[in-house]
PDB file of C-alpha atoms in Angstrom:
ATOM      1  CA  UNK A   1      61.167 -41.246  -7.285  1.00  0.00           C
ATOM      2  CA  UNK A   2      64.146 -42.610  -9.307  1.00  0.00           C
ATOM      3  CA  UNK A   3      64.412 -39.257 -11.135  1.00  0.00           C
ATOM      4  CA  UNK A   4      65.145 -38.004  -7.279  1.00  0.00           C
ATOM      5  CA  UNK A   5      67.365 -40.198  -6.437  1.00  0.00           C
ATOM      6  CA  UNK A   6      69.107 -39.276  -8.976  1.00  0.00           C
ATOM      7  CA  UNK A   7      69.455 -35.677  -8.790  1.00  0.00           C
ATOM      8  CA  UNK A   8      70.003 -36.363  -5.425  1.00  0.00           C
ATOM      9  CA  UNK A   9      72.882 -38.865  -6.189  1.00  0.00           C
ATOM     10  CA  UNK A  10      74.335 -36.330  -8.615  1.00  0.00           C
ATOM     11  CA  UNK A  11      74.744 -33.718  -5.607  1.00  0.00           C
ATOM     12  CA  UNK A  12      76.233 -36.426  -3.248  1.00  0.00           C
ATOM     13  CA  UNK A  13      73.422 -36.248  -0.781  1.00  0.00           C
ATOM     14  CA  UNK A  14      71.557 -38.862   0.705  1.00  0.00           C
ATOM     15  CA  UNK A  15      67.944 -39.521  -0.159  1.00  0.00           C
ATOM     16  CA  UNK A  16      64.820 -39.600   2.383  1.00  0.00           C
ATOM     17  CA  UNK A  17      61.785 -41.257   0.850  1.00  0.00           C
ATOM     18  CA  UNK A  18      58.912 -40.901   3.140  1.00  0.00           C
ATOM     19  CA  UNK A  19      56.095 -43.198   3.558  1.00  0.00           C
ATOM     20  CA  UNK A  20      53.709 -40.570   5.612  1.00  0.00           C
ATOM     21  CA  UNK A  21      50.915 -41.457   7.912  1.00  0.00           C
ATOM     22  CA  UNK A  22      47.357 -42.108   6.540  1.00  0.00           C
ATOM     23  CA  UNK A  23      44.401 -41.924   8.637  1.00  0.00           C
ATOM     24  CA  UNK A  24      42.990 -45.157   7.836  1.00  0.00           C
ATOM     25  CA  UNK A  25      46.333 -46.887   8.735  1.00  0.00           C
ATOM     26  CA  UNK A  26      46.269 -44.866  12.002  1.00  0.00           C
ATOM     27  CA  UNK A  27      45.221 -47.768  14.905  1.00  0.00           C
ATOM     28  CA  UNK A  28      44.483 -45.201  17.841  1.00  0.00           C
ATOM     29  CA  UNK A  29      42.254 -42.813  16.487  1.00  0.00           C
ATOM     30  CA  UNK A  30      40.906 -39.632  17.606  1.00  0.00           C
ATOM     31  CA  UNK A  31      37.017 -39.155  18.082  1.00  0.00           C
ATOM     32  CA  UNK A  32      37.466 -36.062  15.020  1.00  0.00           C
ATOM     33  CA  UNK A  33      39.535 -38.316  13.056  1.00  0.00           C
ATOM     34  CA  UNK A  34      37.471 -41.645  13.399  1.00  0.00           C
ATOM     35  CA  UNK A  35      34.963 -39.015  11.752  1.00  0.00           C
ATOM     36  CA  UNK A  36      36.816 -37.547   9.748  1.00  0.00           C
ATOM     37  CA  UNK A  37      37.924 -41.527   8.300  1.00  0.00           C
ATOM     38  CA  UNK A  38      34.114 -42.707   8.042  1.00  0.00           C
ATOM     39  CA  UNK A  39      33.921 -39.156   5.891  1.00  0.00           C
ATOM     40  CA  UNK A  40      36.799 -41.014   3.294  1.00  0.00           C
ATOM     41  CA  UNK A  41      35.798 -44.474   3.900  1.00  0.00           C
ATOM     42  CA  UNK A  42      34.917 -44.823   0.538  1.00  0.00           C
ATOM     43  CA  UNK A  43      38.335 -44.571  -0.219  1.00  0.00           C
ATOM     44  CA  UNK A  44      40.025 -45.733   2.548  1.00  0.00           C
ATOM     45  CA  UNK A  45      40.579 -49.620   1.716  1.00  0.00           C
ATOM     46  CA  UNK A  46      41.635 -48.419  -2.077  1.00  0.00           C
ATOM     47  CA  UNK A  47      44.431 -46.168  -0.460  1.00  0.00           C
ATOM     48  CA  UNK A  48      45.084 -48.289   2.522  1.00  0.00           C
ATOM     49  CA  UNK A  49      46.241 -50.777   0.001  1.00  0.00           C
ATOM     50  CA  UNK A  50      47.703 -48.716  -2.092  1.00  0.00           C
ATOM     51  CA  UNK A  51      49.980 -47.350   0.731  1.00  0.00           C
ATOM     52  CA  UNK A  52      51.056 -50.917   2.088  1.00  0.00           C
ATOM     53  CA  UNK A  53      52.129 -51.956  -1.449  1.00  0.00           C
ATOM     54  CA  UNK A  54      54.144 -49.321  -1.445  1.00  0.00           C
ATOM     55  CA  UNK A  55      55.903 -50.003   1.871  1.00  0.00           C
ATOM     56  CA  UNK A  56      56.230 -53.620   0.713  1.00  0.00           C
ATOM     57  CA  UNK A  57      57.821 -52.563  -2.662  1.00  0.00           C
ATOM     58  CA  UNK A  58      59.826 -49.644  -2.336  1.00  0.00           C
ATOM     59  CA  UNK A  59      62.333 -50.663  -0.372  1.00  0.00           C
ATOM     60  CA  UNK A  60      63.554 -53.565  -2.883  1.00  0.00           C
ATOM     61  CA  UNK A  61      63.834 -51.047  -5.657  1.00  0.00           C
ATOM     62  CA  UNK A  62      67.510 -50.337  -6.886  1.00  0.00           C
ATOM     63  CA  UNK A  63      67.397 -47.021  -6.781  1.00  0.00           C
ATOM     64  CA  UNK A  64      70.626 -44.902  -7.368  1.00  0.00           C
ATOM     65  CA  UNK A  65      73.031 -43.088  -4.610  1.00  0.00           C
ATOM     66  CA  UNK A  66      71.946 -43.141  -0.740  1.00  0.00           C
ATOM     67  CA  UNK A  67      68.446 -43.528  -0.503  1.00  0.00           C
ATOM     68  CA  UNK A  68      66.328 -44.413   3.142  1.00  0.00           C
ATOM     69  CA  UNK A  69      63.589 -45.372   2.883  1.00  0.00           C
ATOM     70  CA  UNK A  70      61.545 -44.030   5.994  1.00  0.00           C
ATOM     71  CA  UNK A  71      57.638 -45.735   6.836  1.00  0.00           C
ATOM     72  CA  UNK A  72      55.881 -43.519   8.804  1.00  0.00           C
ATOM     73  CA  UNK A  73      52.077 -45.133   7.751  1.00  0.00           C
ATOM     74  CA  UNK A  74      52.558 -45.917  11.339  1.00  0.00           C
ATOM     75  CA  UNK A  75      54.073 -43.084  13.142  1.00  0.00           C
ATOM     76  CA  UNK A  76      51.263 -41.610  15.183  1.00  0.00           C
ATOM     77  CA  UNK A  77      50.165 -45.401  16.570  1.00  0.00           C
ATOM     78  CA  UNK A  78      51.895 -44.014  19.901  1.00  0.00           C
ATOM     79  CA  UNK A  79      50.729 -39.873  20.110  1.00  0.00           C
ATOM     80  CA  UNK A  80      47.975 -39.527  21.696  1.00  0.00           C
ATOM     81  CA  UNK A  81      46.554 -36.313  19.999  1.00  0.00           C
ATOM     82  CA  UNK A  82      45.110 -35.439  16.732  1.00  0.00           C
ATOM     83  CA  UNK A  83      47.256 -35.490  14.233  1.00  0.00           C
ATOM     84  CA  UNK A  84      44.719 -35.301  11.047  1.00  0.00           C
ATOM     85  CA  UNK A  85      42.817 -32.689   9.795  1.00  0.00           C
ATOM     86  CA  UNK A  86      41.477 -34.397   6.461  1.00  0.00           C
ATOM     87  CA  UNK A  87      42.077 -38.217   5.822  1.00  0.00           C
ATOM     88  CA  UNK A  88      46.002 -37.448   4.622  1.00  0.00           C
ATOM     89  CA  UNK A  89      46.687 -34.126   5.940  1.00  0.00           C
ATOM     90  CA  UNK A  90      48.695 -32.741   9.423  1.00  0.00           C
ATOM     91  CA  UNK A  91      47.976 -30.517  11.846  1.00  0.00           C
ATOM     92  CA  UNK A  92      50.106 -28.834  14.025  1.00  0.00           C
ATOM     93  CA  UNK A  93      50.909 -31.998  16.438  1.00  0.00           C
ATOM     94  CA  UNK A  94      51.101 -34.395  13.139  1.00  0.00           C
ATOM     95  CA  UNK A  95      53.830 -32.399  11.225  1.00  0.00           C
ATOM     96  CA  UNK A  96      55.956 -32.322  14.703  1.00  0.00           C
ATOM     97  CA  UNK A  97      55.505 -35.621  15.628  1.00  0.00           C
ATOM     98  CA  UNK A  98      56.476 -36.832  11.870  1.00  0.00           C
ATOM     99  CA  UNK A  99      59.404 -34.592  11.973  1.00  0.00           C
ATOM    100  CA  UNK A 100      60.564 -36.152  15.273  1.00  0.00           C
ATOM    101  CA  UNK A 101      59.928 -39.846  13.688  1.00  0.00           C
ATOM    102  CA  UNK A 102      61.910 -38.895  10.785  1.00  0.00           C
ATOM    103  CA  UNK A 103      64.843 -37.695  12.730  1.00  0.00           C
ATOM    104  CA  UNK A 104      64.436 -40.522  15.528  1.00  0.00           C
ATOM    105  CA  UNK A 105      64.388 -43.241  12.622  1.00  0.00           C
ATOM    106  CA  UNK A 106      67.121 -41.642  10.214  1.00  0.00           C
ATOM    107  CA  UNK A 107      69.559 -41.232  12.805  1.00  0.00           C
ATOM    108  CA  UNK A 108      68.814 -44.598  14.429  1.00  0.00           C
ATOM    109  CA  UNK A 109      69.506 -45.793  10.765  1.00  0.00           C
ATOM    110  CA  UNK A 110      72.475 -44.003  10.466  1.00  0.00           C
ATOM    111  CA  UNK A 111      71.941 -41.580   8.675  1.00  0.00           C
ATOM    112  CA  UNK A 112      74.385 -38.471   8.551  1.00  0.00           C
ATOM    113  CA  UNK A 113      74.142 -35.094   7.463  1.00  0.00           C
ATOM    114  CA  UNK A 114      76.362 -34.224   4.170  1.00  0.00           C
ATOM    115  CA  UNK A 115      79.281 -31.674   5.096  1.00  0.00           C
ATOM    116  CA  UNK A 116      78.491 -28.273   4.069  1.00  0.00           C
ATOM    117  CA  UNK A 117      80.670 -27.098   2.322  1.00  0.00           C
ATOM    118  CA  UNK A 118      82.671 -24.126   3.325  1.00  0.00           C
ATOM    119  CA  UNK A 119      82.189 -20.636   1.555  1.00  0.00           C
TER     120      UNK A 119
END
């Protein structure tokens, strides 16, 4: 991550970490995905965990440049849909409805597009 942000840096770009949904974080849960969760159950608290450490901790890291920080491990609490197809992996619905929280909550954040630079 800090190797990123530093390349990033480096090209004068801003820097979008992404905390992505998880299944087991997910509080509304589809009948196929509340299956598909008791399927990964066994890890489910280890990564649970795992995943709200890193939303705790992340964010107080100095890293270099512009770098948002983006958690999503809740995004889908308000689609109603499937978003899942394995315990960390989006269908159709979940990768547009990410996409839409990341732009919602970047530009709510402020962030801007770099100029492009003209050729």
């Amino acid at each position: 991550l800090h190797s990123m942000a530093t390349i990033a840096n480096g090209m004068g770009i801003p820097y979008i970490m992404v905390l992505q949904p998880y299944i087991h974080l997910r509080t509304n849960l589809k009948d196929d995905e509340r299956e598909m969760a008791a399927a990964y159950a066994y890890r489910g608290e280890y990564m649970a965990k795992g995943i709200k450490t890193l939303s705790e901790t992340i964010p107080k890291i100095d890293f270099p440049g512009e770098v948002y920080v983006l958690d999503a491990t809740k995004a889908f609490d308000a689609v109603d849909g499937q978003c899942f197809i394995d315990e960390v992996h989006l269908n159709d619905l979940g990768n547009q409805k990410l996409s839409d929280f990341i732009a919602t909550t970047a530009n709510a954040e402020g962030l801007k597009a770099p100029e492009m630079a003209s050729r």
